[in-house]
Coordinates of C-alpha atoms and ligand atoms in Angstrom, one line a residue:
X224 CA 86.3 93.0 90.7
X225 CA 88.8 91.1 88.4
X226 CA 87.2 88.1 86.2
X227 CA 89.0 85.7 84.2
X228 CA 86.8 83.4 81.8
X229 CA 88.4 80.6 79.9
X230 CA 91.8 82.0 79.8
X231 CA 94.5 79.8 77.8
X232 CA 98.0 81.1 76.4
X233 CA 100.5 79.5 74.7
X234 CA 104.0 80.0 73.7
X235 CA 105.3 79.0 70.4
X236 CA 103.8 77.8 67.4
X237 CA 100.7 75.9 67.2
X238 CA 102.5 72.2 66.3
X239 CA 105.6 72.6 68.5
X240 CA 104.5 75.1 71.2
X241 CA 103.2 74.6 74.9
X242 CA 99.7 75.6 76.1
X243 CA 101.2 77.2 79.3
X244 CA 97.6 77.9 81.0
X245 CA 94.0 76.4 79.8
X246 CA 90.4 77.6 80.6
X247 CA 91.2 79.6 83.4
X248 CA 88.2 81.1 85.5
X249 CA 88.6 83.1 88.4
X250 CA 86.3 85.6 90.2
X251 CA 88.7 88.1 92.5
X252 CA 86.8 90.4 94.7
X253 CA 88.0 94.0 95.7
X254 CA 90.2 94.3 98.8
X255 CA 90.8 91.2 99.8
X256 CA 94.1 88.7 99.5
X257 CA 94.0 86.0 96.6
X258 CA 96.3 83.6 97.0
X259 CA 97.4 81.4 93.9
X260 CA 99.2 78.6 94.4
X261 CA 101.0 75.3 92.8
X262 CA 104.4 73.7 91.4
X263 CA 107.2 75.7 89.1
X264 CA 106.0 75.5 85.6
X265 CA 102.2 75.4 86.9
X266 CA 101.5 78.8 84.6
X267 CA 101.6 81.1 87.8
X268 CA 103.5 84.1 86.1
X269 CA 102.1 83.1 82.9
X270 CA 99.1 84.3 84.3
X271 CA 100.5 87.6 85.9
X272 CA 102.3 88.4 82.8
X273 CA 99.1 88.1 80.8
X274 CA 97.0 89.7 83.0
X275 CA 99.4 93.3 82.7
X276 CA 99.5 92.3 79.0
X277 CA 103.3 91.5 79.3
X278 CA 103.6 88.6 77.9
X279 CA 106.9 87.8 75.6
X280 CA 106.6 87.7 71.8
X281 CA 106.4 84.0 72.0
X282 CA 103.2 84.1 74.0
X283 CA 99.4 84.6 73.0
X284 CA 96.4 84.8 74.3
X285 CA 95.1 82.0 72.6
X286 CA 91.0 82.6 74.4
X287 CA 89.1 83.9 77.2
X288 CA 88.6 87.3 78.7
X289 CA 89.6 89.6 81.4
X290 CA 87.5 91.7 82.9
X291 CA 88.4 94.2 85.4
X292 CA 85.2 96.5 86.8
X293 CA 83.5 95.0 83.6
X294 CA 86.0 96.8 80.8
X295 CA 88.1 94.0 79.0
X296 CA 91.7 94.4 79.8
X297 CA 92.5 92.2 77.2
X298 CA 90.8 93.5 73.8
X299 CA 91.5 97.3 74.8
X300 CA 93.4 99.1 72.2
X301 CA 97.2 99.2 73.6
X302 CA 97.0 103.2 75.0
X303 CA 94.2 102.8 76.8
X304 CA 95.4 99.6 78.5
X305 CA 99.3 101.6 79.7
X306 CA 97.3 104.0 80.8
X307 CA 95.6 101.5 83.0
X308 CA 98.6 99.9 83.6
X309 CA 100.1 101.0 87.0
X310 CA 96.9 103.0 88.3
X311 CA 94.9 100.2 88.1
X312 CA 96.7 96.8 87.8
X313 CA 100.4 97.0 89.0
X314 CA 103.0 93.1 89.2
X315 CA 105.7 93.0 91.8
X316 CA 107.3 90.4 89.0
X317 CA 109.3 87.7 89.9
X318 CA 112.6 88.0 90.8
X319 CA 112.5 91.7 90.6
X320 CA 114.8 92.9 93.2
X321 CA 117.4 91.7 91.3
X322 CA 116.8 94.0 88.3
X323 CA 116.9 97.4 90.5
X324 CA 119.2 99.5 88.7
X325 CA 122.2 99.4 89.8
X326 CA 123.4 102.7 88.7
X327 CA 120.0 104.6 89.7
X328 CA 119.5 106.1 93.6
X329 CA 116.2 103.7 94.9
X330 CA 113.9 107.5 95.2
X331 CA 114.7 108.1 91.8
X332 CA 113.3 104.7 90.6
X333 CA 110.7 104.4 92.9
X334 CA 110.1 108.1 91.1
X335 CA 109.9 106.6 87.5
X336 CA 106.2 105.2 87.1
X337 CA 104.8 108.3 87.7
X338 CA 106.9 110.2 85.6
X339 CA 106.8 107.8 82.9
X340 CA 102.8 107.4 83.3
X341 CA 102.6 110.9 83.4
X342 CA 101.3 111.7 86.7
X343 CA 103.9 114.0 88.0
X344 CA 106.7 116.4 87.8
X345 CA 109.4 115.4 88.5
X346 CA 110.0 116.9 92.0
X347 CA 106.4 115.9 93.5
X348 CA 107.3 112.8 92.0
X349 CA 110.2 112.4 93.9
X350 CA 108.5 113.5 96.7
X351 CA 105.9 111.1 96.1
X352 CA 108.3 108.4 96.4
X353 CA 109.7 109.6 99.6
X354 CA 106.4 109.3 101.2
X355 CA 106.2 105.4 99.5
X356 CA 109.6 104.6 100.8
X357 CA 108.6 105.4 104.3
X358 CA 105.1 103.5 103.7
X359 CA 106.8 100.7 103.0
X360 CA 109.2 100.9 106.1
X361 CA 112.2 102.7 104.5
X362 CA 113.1 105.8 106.5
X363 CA 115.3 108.5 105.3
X364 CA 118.5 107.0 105.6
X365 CA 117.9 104.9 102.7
X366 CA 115.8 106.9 100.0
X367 CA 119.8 108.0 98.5
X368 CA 121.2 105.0 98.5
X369 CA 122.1 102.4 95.7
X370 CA 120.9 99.1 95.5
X371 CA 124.0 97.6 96.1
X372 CA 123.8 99.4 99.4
X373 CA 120.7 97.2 100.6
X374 CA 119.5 94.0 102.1
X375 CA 117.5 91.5 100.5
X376 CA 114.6 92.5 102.4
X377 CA 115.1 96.7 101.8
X378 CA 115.8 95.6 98.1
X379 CA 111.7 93.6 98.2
X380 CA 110.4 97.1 100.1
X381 CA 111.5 99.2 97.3
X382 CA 110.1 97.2 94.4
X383 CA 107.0 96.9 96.4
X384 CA 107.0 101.0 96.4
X385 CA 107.7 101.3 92.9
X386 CA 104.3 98.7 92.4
X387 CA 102.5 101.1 94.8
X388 CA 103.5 104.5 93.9
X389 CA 100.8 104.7 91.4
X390 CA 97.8 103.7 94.4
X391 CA 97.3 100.8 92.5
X392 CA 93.4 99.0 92.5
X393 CA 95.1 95.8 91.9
X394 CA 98.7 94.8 93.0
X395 CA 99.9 91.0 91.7
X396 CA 103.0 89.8 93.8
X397 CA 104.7 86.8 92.0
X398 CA 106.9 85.3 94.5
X399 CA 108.1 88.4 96.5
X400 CA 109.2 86.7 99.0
X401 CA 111.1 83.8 97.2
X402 CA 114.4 84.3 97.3
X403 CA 114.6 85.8 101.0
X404 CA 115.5 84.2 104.6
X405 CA 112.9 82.7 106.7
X406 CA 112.3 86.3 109.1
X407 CA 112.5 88.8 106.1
X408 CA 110.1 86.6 104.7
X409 CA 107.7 87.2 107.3
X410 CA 108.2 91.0 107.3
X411 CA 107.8 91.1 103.8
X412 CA 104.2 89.1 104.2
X413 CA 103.0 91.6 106.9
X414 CA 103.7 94.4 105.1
X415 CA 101.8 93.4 102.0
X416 CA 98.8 92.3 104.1
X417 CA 99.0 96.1 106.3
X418 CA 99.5 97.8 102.6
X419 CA 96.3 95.7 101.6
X420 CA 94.2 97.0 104.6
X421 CA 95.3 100.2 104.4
X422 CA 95.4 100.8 100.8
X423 CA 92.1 98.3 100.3
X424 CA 93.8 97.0 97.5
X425 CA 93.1 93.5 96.0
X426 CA 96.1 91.9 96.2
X427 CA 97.1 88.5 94.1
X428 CA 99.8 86.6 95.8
X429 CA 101.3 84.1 93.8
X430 CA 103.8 81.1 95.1
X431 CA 104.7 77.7 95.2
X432 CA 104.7 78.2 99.1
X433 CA 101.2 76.6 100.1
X434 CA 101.7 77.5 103.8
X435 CA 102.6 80.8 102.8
X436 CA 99.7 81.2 100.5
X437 CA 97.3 79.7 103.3
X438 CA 99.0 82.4 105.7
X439 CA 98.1 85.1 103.6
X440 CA 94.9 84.5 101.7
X441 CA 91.1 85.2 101.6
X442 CA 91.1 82.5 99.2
X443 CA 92.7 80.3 97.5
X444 CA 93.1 78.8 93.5
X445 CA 95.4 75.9 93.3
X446 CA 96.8 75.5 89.8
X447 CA 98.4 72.2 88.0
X448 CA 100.0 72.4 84.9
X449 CA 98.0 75.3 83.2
X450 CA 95.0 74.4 84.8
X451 CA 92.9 74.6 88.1
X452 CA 92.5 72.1 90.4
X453 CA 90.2 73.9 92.8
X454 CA 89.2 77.6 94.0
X455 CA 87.7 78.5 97.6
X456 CA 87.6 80.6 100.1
X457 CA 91.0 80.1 102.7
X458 CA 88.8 77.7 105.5
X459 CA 87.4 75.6 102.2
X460 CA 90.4 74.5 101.0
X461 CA 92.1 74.3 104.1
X462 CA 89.6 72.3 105.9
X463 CA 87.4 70.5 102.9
X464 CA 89.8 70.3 100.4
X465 CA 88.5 68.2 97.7
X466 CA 90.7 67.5 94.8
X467 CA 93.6 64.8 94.7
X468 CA 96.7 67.3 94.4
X469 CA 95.3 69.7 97.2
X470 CA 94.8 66.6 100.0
X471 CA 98.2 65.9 98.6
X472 CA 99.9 69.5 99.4
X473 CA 98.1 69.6 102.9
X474 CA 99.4 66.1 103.6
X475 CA 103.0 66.7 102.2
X476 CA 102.8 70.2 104.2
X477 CA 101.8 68.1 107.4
X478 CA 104.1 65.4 106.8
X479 CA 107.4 67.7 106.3
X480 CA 107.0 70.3 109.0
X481 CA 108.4 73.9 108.1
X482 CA 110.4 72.6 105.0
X483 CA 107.8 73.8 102.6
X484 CA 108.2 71.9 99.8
X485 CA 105.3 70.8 97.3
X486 CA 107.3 68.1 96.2
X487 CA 106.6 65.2 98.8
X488 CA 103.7 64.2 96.4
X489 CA 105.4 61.4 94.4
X490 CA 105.5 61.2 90.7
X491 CA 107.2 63.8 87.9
X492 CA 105.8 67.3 87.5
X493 CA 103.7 67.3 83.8
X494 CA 105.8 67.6 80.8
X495 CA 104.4 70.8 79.5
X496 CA 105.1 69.6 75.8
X497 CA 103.3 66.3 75.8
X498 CA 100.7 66.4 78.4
X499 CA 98.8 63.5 79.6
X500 CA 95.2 63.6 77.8
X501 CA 92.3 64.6 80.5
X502 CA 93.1 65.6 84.1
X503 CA 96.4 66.5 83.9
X504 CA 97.2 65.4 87.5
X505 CA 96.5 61.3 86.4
X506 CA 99.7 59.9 86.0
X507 CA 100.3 60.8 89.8
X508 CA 96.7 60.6 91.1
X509 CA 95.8 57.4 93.3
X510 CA 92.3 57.7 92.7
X511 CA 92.3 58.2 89.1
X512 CA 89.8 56.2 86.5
X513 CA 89.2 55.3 83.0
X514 CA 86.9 58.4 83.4
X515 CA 89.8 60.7 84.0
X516 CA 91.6 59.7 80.8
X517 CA 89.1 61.9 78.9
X518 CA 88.0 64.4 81.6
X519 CA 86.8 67.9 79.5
X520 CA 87.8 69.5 83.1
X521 CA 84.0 70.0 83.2
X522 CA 84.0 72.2 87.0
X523 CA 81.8 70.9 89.9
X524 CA 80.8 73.8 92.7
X525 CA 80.5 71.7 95.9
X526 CA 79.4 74.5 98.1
X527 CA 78.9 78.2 97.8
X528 CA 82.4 79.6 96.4
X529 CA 84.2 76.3 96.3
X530 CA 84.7 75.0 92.6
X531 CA 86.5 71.6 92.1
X532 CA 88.2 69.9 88.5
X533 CA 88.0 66.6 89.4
X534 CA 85.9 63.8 87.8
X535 CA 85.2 62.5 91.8
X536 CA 82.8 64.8 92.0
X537 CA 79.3 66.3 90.1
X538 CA 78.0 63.9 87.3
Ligands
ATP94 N1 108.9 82.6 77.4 C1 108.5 81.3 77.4 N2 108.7 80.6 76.2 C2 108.3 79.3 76.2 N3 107.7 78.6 77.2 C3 107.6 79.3 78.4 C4 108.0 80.7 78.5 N4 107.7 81.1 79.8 C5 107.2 80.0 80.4 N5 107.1 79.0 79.6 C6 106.6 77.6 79.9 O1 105.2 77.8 80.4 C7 105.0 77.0 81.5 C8 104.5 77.8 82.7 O2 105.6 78.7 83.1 P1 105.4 79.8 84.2 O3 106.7 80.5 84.3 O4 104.2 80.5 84.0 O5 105.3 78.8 85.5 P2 105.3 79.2 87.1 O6 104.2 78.5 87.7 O7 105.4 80.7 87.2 O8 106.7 78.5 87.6 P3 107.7 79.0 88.7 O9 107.1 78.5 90.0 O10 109.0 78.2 88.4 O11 107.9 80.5 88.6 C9 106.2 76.2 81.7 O12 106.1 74.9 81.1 C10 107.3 77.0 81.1 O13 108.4 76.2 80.6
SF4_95 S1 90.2 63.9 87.6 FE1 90.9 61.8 88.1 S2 93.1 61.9 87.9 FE2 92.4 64.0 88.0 S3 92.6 64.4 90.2 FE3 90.5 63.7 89.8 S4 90.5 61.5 90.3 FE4 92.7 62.2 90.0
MG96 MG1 106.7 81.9 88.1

């Protein structure tokens, strides 16, 4: 079990900085898919990157907590935490296809985390990442070859089996599916939801893709300029969603077919640097108040594992 409580970060100084992600809370049970979801700039790998403790010299944890099986991730003195880092809690990052080494044979760097964790010898390692290769549907005609030598979609499997290698208990995918066509997409999707089952990892899949999160996940947080908007189980949001901006994603999603874009809501994502005080979502909410103006994002629970941030609801 992963919990998050109150998590904010922020990157730069106190007077000129931006608080990328505020009061955070999520609950993320073992083996099953968490999907989080919402607009470029929401805080999405802001929160990956501070949940593997990766976060640039410009960002800090400014409060809140991390627990994962009830030891804090966060607070742990740095050697115990690498050591946790990749057996435990591994991050498909962003984009990370396109930082394979170019110069390296893909076996060889699917090789490295357990060399570098210390887990193997080399040659078991290497044989390790054969075995992860064909796992994640690479056969033998590829384990030699360069990365210049494969598609997008063999370039996504092998970053995936570099996350794996080390049988993590927790594997965060930021947008592994991103940059790649419409079909590799979907092969890319069904092999993180097979290596779920048959790993019983917990996997958190990030995107901006709220079909493609509703495909994948158990449930479902929907995040709006550093903070949440609502948290439920898949059927919840999908069915009874309650908050403003997620009526507003399932609308633009119904209203624009397969294009999959979040941005048929109208309005101006938030300008991170001068937010608009309370719910962060006012200046493009129909149905905002005078109330929302100061909201304290106080959360309401409208039903057994549904939490909504939204001054519509509770008191
Ligand atoms: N290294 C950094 N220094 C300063 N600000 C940053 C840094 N990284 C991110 N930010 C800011 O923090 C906010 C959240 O960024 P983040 O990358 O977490 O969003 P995201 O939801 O992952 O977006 P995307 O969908 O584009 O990947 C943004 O306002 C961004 O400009
Ligand atoms: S708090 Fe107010 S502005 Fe924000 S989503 Fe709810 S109704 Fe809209
Ligand atoms: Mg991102």
């Amino acid at each position: 079990m992963l919990e998050i409580s109150n998590l904010s970060i922020r990157y730069g100084s106190k007077e000129g900085g931006v608080r990328a992600l505020e009061g955070v809370n999520l609950r993320i049970e073992d083996g099953s898919i968490f999907g989080i979801v919402g607009e470029s700039g929401s805080g999405k790998s802001t929160l990956a990157m501070a949940l593997m403790r990766l976060l640039p010299k410009s960002g800090s944890v400014e409060g809140g907590q991390v627990l994962l099986d009830g030891q804090d991730i966060l607070s742990m003195p740095d050697r115990e935490f690498r050591k946790l880092r990749g057996s435990k809690l591994s991050l498909v990052f962003q984009g990370a296809m396109n930082t394979l080494n170019p110069l390296m044979r893909i076996d060889i760097q699917v090789a490295e985390p357990l060399v570098l964790h210390g887990m193997s010898e080399k040659d078991a390692a290497l044989q390790k990442a054969h075995e992860t290769l064909e796992l994640v549907g690479l056969d033998a005609s590829t384990w030699r070859k360069y990365p210049h030598e494969l598609s997008g979609g063999m370039k996504q499997r092998t970053v995936i089996a570099s996350a794996i290698i080390t049988q993590p208990k927790v594997l965060i995918a930021d947008e592994p599916s991103t940059a790649l066509d419409v079909i590799t997409q979907v092969q890319i999707m069904n092999l993180l939801r097979s290596l779920q089952r048959r790993l019983y990892m917990t996997v958190i899949f990030i995107s901006h893709d709220f079909p493609l999160v509703s495909e994948m996940s158990d449930r479902i947080a929907i995040m709006y300029g550093g903070k949440l908007c609502e948290t439920g189980r898949n059927d919840q949001i999908m069915h009874r969603p309650m908050h403003p901006y997620t009526v507003g994603l399932i609308n633009s999603v119904a209203s624009i077919g397969n294009k999959r874009k979040l941005s048929a809501i109208p309005g101006d994502p938030v300008d991170m640097r001068n937010p608009p005080s309370g719910c962060r979502f006012r200046p493009r909410c129909s149905g905002a108040t005078e109330k929302c103006a100061s909201y304290g994002y106080a959360v309401t629970n409208v039903e057994s594992e549904h939490d909504v941030y939204c001054t519509l609801y509770g008191n």
